[in-house]
Coordinates of C-alpha atoms and ligand atoms in Angstrom, one line a residue:
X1 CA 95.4 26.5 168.4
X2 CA 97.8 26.8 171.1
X3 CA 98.6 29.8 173.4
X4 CA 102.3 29.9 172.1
X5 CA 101.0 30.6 168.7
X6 CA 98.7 33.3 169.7
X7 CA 101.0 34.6 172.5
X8 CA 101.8 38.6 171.4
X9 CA 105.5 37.6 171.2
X10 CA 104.0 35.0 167.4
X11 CA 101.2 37.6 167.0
X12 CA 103.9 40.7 166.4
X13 CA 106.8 38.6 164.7
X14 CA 107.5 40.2 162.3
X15 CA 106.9 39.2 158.6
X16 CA 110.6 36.9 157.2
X17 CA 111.2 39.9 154.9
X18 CA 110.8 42.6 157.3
X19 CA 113.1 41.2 159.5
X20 CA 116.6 41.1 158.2
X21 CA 117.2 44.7 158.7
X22 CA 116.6 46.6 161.6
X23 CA 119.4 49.8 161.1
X24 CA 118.2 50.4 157.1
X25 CA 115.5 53.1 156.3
X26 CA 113.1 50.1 157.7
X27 CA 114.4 49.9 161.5
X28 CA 114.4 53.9 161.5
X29 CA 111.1 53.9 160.5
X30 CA 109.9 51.2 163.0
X31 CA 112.1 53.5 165.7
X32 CA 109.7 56.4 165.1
X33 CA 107.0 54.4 165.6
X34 CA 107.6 53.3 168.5
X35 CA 108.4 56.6 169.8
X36 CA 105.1 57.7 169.1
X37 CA 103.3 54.9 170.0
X38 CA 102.9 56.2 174.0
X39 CA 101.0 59.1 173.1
X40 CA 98.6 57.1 170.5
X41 CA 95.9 56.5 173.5
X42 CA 93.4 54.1 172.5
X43 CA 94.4 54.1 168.8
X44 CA 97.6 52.1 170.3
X45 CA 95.6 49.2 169.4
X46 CA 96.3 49.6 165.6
X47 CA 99.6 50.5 165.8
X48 CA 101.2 47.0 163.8
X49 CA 99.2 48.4 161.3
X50 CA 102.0 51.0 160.6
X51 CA 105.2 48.4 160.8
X52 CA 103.4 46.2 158.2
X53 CA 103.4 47.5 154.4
X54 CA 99.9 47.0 153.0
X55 CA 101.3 45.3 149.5
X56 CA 105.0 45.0 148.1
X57 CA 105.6 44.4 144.7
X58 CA 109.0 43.2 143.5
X59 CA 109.0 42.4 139.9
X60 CA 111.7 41.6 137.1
X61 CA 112.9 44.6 134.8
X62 CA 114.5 43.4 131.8
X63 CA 115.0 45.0 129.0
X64 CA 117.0 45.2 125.6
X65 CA 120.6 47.4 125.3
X66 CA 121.4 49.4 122.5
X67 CA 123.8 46.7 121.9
X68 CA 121.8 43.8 121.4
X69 CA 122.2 42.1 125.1
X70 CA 119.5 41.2 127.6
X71 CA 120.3 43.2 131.0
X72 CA 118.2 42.5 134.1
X73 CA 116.9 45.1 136.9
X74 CA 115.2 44.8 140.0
X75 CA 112.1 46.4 141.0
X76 CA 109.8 47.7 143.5
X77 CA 106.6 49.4 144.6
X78 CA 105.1 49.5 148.1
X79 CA 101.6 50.3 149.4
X80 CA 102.6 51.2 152.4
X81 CA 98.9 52.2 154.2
X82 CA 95.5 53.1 152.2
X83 CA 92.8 53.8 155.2
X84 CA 93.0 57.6 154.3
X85 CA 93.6 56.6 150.5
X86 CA 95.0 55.8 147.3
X87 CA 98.8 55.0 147.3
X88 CA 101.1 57.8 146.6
X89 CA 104.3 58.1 146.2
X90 CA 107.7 58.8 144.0
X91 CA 109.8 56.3 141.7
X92 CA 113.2 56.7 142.4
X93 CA 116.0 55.1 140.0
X94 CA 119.4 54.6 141.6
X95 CA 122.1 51.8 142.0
X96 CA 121.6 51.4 145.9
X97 CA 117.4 51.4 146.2
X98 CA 116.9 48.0 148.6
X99 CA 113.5 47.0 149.5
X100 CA 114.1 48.0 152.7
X101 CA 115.0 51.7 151.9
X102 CA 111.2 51.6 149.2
X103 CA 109.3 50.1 152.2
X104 CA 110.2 53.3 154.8
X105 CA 110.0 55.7 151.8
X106 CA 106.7 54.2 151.4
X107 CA 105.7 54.3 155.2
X108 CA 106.9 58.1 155.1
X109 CA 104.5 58.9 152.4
X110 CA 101.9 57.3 154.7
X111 CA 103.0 59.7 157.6
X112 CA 103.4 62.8 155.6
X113 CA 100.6 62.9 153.1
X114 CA 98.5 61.9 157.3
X115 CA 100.6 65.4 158.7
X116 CA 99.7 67.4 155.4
X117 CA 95.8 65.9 155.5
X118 CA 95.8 65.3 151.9
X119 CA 93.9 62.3 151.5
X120 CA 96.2 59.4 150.3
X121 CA 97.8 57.3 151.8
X122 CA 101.5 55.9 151.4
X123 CA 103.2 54.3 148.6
X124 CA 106.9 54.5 147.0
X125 CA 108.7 52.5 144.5
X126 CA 112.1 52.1 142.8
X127 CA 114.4 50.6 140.5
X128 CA 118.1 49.5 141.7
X129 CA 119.5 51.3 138.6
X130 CA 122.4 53.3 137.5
X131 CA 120.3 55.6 134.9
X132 CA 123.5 57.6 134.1
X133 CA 124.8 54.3 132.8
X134 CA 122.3 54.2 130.1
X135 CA 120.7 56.0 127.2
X136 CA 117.7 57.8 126.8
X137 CA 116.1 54.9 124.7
X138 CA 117.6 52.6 127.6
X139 CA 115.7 54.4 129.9
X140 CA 112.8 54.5 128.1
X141 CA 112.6 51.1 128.0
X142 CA 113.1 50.6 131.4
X143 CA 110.3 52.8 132.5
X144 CA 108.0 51.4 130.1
X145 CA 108.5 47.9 131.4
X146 CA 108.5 48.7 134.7
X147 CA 105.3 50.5 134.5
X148 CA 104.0 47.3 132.9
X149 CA 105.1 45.0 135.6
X150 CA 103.5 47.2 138.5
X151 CA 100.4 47.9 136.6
X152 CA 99.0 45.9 138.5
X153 CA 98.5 47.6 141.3
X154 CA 98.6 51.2 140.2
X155 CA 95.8 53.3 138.9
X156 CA 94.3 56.8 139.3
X157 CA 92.2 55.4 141.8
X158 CA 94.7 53.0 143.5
X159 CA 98.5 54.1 143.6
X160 CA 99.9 57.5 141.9
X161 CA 103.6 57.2 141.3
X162 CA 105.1 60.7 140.9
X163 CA 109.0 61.5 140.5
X164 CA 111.9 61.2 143.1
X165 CA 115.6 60.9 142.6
X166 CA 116.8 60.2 139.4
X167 CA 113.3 60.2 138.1
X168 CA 111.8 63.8 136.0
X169 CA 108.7 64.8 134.0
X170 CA 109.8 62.9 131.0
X171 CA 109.9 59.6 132.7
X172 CA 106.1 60.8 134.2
X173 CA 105.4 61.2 131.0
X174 CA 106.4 57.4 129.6
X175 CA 104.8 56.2 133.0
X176 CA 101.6 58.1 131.6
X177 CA 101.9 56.7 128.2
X178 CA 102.6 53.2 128.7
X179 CA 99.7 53.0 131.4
X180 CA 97.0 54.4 129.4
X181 CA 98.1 51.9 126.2
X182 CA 97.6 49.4 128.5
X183 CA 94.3 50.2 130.0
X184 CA 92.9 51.6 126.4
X185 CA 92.6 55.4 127.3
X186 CA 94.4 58.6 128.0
X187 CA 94.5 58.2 131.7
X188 CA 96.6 61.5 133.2
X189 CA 95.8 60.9 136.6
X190 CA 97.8 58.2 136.8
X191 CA 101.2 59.7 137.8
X192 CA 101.8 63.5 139.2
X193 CA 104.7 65.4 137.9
X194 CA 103.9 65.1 134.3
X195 CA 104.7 67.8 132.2
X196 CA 101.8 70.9 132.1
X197 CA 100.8 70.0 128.6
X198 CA 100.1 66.0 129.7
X199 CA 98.1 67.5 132.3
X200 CA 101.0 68.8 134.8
X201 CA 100.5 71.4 137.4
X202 CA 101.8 74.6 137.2
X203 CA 104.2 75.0 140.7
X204 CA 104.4 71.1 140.5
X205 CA 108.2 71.1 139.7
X206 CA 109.1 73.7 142.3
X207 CA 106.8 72.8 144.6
X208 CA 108.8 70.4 147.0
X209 CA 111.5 73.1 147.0
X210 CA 109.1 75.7 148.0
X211 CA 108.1 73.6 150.6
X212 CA 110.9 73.2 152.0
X213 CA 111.7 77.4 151.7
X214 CA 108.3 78.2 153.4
X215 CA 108.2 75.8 156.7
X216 CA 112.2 76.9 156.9
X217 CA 111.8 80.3 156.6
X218 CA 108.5 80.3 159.2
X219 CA 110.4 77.7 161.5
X220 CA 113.0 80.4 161.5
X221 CA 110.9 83.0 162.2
X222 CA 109.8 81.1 165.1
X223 CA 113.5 81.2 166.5
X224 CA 114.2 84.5 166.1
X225 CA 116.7 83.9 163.0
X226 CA 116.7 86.0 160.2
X227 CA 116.6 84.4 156.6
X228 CA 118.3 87.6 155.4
X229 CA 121.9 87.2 156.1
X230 CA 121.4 83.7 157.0
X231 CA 124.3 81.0 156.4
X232 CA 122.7 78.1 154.4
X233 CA 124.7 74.9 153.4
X234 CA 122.8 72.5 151.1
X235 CA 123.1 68.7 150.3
X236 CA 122.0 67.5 147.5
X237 CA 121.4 70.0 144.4
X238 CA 118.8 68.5 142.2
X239 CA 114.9 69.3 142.2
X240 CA 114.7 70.1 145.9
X241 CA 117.8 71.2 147.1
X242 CA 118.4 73.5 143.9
X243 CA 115.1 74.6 144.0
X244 CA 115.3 75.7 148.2
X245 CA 119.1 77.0 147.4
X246 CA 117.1 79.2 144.7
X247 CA 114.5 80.2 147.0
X248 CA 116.7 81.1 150.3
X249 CA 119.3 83.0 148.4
X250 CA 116.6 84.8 146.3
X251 CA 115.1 85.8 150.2
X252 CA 119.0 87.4 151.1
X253 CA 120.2 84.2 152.4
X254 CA 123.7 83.7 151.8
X255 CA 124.2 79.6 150.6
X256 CA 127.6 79.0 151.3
X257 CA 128.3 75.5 151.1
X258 CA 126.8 72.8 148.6
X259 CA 127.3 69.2 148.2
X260 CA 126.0 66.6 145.3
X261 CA 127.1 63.1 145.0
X262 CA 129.9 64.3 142.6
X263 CA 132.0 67.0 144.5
X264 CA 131.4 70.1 147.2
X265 CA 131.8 73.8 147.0
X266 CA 131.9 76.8 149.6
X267 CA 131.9 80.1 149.3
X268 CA 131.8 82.0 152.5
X269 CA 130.2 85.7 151.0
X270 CA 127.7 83.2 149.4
X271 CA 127.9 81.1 145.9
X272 CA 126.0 82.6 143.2
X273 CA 123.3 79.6 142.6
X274 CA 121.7 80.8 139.5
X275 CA 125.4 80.3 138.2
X276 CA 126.0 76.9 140.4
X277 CA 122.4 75.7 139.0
X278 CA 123.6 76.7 135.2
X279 CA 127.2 74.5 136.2
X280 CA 125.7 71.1 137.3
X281 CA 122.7 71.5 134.3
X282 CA 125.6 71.6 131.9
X283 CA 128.3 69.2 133.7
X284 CA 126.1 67.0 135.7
X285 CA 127.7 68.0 139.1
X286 CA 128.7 70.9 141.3
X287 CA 131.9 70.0 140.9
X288 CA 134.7 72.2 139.2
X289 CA 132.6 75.4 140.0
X290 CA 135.0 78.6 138.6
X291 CA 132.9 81.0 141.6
X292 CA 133.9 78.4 144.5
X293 CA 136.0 76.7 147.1
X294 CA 136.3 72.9 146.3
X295 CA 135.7 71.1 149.9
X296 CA 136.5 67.7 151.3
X297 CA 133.3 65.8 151.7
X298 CA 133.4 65.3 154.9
X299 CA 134.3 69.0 156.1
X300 CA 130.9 70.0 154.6
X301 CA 129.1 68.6 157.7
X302 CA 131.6 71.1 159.5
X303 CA 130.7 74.2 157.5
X304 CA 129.8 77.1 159.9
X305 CA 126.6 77.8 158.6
X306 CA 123.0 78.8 160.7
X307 CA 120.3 77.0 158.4
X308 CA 121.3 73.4 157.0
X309 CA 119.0 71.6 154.4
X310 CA 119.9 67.7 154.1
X311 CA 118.4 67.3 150.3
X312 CA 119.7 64.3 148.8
X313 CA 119.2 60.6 150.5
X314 CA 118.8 59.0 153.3
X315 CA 121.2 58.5 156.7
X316 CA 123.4 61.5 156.1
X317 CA 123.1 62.9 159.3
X318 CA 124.2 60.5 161.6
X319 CA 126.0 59.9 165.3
X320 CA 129.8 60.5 163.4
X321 CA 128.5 63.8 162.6
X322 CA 125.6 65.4 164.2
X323 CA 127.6 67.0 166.8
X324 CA 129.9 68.8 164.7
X325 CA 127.1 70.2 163.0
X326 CA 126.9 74.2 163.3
X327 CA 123.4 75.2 162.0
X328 CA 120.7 76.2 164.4
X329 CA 117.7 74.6 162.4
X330 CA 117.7 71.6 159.9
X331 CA 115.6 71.3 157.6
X332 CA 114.9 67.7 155.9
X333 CA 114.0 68.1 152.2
X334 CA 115.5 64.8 151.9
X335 CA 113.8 62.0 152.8
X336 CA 114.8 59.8 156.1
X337 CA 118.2 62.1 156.2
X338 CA 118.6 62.0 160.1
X339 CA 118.9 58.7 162.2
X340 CA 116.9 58.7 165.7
X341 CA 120.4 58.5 167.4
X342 CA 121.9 62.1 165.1
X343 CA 118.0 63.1 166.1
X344 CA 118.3 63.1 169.9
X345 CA 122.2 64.4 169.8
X346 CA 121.1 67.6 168.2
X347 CA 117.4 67.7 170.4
X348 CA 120.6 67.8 173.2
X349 CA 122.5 70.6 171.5
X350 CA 119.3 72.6 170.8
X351 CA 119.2 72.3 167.1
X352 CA 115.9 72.3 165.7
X353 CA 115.0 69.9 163.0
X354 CA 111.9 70.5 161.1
X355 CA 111.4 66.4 159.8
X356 CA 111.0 65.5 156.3
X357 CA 107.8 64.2 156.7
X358 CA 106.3 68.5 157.2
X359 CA 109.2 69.7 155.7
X360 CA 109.1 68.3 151.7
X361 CA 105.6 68.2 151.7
X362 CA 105.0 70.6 149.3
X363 CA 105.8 68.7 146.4
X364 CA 102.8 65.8 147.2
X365 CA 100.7 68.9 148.5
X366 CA 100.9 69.9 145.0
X367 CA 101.1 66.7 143.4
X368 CA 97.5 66.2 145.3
X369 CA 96.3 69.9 143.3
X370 CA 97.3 68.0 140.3
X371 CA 95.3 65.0 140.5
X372 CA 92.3 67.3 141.4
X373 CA 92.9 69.1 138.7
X374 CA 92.9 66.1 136.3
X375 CA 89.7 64.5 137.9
X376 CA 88.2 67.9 137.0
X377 CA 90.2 68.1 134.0
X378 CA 90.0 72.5 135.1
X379 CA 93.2 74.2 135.7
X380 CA 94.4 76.4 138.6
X381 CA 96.8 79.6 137.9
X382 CA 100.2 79.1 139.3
X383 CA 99.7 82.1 142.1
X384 CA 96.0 80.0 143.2
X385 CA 98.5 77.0 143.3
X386 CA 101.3 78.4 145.2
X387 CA 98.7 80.6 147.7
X388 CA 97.4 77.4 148.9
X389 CA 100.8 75.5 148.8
X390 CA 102.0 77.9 151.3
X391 CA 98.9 78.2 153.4
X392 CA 98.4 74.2 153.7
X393 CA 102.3 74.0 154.8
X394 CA 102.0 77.0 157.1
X395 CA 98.9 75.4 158.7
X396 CA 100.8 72.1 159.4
X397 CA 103.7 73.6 161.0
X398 CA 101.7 75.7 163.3
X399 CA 99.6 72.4 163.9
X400 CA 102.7 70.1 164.9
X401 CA 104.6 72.7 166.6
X402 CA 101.5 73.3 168.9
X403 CA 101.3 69.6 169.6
X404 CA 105.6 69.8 170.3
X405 CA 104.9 72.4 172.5
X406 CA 102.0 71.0 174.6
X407 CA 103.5 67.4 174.5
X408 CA 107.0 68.9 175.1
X409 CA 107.9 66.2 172.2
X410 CA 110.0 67.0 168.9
X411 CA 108.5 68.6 166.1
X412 CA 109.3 64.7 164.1
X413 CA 107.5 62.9 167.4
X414 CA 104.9 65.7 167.0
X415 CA 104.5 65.3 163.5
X416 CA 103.6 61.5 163.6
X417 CA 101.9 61.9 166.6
X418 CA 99.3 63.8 164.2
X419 CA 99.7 61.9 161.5
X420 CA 99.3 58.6 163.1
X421 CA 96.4 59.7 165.0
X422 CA 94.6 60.5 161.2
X423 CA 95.5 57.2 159.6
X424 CA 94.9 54.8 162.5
X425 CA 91.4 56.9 163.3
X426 CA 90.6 56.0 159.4
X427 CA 91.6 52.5 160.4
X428 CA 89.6 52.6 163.5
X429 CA 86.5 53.5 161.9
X430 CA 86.8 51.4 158.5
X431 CA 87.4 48.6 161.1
X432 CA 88.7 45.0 159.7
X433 CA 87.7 43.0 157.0
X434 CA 86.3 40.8 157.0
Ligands
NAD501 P1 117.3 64.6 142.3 O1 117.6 63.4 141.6 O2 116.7 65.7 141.6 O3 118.6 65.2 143.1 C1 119.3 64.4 144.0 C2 120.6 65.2 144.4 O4 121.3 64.5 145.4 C3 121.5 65.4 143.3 O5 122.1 66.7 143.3 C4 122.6 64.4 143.6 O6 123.9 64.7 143.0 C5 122.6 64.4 145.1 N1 123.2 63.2 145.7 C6 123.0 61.9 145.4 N2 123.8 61.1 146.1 C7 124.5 62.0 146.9 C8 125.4 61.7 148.0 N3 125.8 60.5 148.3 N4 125.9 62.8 148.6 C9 125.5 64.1 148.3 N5 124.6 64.3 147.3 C10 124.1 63.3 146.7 O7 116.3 64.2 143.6 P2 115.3 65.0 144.4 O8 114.0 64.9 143.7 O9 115.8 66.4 144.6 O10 115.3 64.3 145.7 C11 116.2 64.5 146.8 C12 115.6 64.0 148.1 O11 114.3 64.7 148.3 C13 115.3 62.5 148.2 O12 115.4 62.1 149.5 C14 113.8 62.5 147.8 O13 113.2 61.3 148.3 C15 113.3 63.7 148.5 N6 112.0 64.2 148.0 C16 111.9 64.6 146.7 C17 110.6 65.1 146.3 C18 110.4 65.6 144.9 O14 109.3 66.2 144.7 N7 111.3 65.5 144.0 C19 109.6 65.2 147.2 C20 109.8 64.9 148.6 C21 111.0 64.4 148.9

């Protein structure tokens, strides 16, 4: 063998398909990395283990439309890293999921379920799907085959798919259904986010949202802001960013701006979001609200507001508008939301973002007490479920903003420089095979 083909330029290429796309979810992903890679020490050496998924899946969908033709769908699921454990990791079901977007949503999980010390490791997958465009028996189908395909690799003991965008208890529920017909028994630890009589959790369907209130509402403590009174403007109004508009306006905050991929609304006294959440259950959107403003899109990132909670996709907050941003503190219940440049724009302007990967961790912190609980097959009460909820994501903020302080880092570089440090130790010690 030659020197050229084991010089560290051939050694690092990177694999054909992780190559095409370096400013996607991917390259952002690979950008943290490598930000964090200076303060790794000795564990530098593993470092390519994180830039490399473990396994990706992409398999062939197709199913049968309620009128008789043969439609085709793409799909996806990535093991992103197991040294600290299993796979785990949403399904998410929407018309723009790429590989490149599953593979970082995957290497998040990786990071966060590492930050949160649950032990799993990182695993995501998806369907490029318009689900609005089809029926429920459509849908069905879809999730049924799916499941099928990436059987495979999933498993209580393997990979635990749980829901993300587009995706809900029911289609847990199918996942659940079709996996245990295929393996011959009733196998409920298979996915997370079922509903409580399949073996759900109790706090399981709030839980990300709750997340999200608690390490905003300590991160604001921190900084001297008061929740009560506090201007909130939300992206995003499904699971997380309904649930977290809930919470902070339930705590006095005043949410006066909310977006969804459908329309905006503002309401500078603050909207009424048991009556917003009541609007988009019934029309599908936050659009056409009777107790609000409409607003240009793009003016919502201009809303004067002190707390801002990106909960909807990724790359929202970006160079065109992370300086016009008003809020003191972000905080990411959306996965991937910021780009590293938005990221050091607002560092410059002082803002304080409190990353995804700490900040919607509540809903895999919980996802994690429902696996327990159906190993054990023994349920928690929902106050046990939610006391340690809040004391795990309390614990990790304190942990990450001690590191930020003593580093003089971010709380993101922070964040993955404890999390990297867990799941390249694991690799460390587990060494190579063979
Ligand atoms: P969801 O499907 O329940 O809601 C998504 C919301 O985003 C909807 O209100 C939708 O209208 C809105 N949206 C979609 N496209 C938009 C656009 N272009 N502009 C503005 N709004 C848009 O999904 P969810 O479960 O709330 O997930 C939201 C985010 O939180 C995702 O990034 C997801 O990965 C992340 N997340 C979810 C969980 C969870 O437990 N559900 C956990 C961790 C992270």
């Amino acid at each position: 063998m030659s020197d050229t083909l084991h010089g560290a330029a051939t050694r690092h290429a990177l694999p054909s398909y992780l190559d095409h796309d370096r400013l996607g979810p991917w390259g952002i992903f690979l950008q943290q990395v490598d930000r964090v890679t200076p303060y790794l020490g000795s564990l530098a050496r593993w470092v390519e283990t994180l830039k490399r998924p473990k396994r990706i899946l992409i398999v062939d969908v197709p199913i049968q439309l309620d009128d008789g033709t043969i439609a085709h769908f793409e799909g996806y699921r990535v093991q992103h890293n197991t040294s600290r454990g299993p796979g785990k990791g949403g399904v998410r079901y929407h018309q723009d999921v790429t590989l490149s977007e599953v593979m970082a949503l995957a290497a998040w999980m990786s990071i966060k379920n590492a930050a949160v010390n649950v032990p799993f490791g990182g695993a995501k997958g998806g369907i490029r799907v318009d689900p609005r465009r089809l029926s429920l028996p459509e849908l069905e189908r879809l999730t049924r085959r799916y499941t099928s395909e990436i059987g495979l690799i999933i498993g209580p003991t393997k990979d635990i798919p749980a829901p993300d965008v587009n995706t809900n208890e029911r289609v847990m529920a199918w996942m659940m259904d079709t996996y245990s017909m295929n393996v011959g028994e009733t196998a409920t630890g298979v996915v997370t986010g079922k509903p409580i009589s399949l073996g759900g959790s109790l706090g399981r369907h709030e839980a990300t949202g709750r997340g999200v209130f608690t390490v905003g509402a300590e991160a604001a403590r921190r900084i001297g802001l008061h929740v009560a009174g506090a201007r909130v403007a939300v992206q995003g109004f499904g699971n997380v960013g309904g649930i977290a508009a809930r919470l902070f306006a339930e705590a006095g905050a005043r949410v006066v701006a909310v977006q969804d991929h459908a329309g905006c609304v503002y309401r500078e006294a603050g909207l009424d979001i048991p009556a917003l959440l009541r609007h988009a259950k019934a029309t599908g959107s936050v659009a056409d609200f009777a107790g609000a403003e409409p607003l240009a899109r793009d003016a919502f990132w201009d809303t004067p507001c002190d707390i801002l909670i990106p909960a909807a996709l990724e790359q929202q907050i970006t160079e065109a508008n992370a300086g016009r941003i008003q809020a003191r503190l972000i905080i990411e219940g959306a996965n991937g939301p910021t780009t590293p440049a938005a990221d050091d724009i607002l560092t410059e302007r002082g803002v304080l973002v409190v990353p995804d990967v700490i900040a919607n961790a509540g809903g895999v912190t919980v996802s994690y007490f429902e696996w327990v609980q159906d190993f054990s097959s023994f349920f928690w009460s929902e106050q046990e479920i939610n006391e340690r909820l809040v004391a795990i994501m309390k614990g990790a903020l304190d942990a990450v903003w001690q590191v930020a302080d003593d580093k003089g880092v971010t709380l993101r570089t922070a964040t993955f420089i404890v999390a990297c440090e867990r799941i390249l130790r694991a690799r460390d010690l587990r060494g190579l095979y063979p």
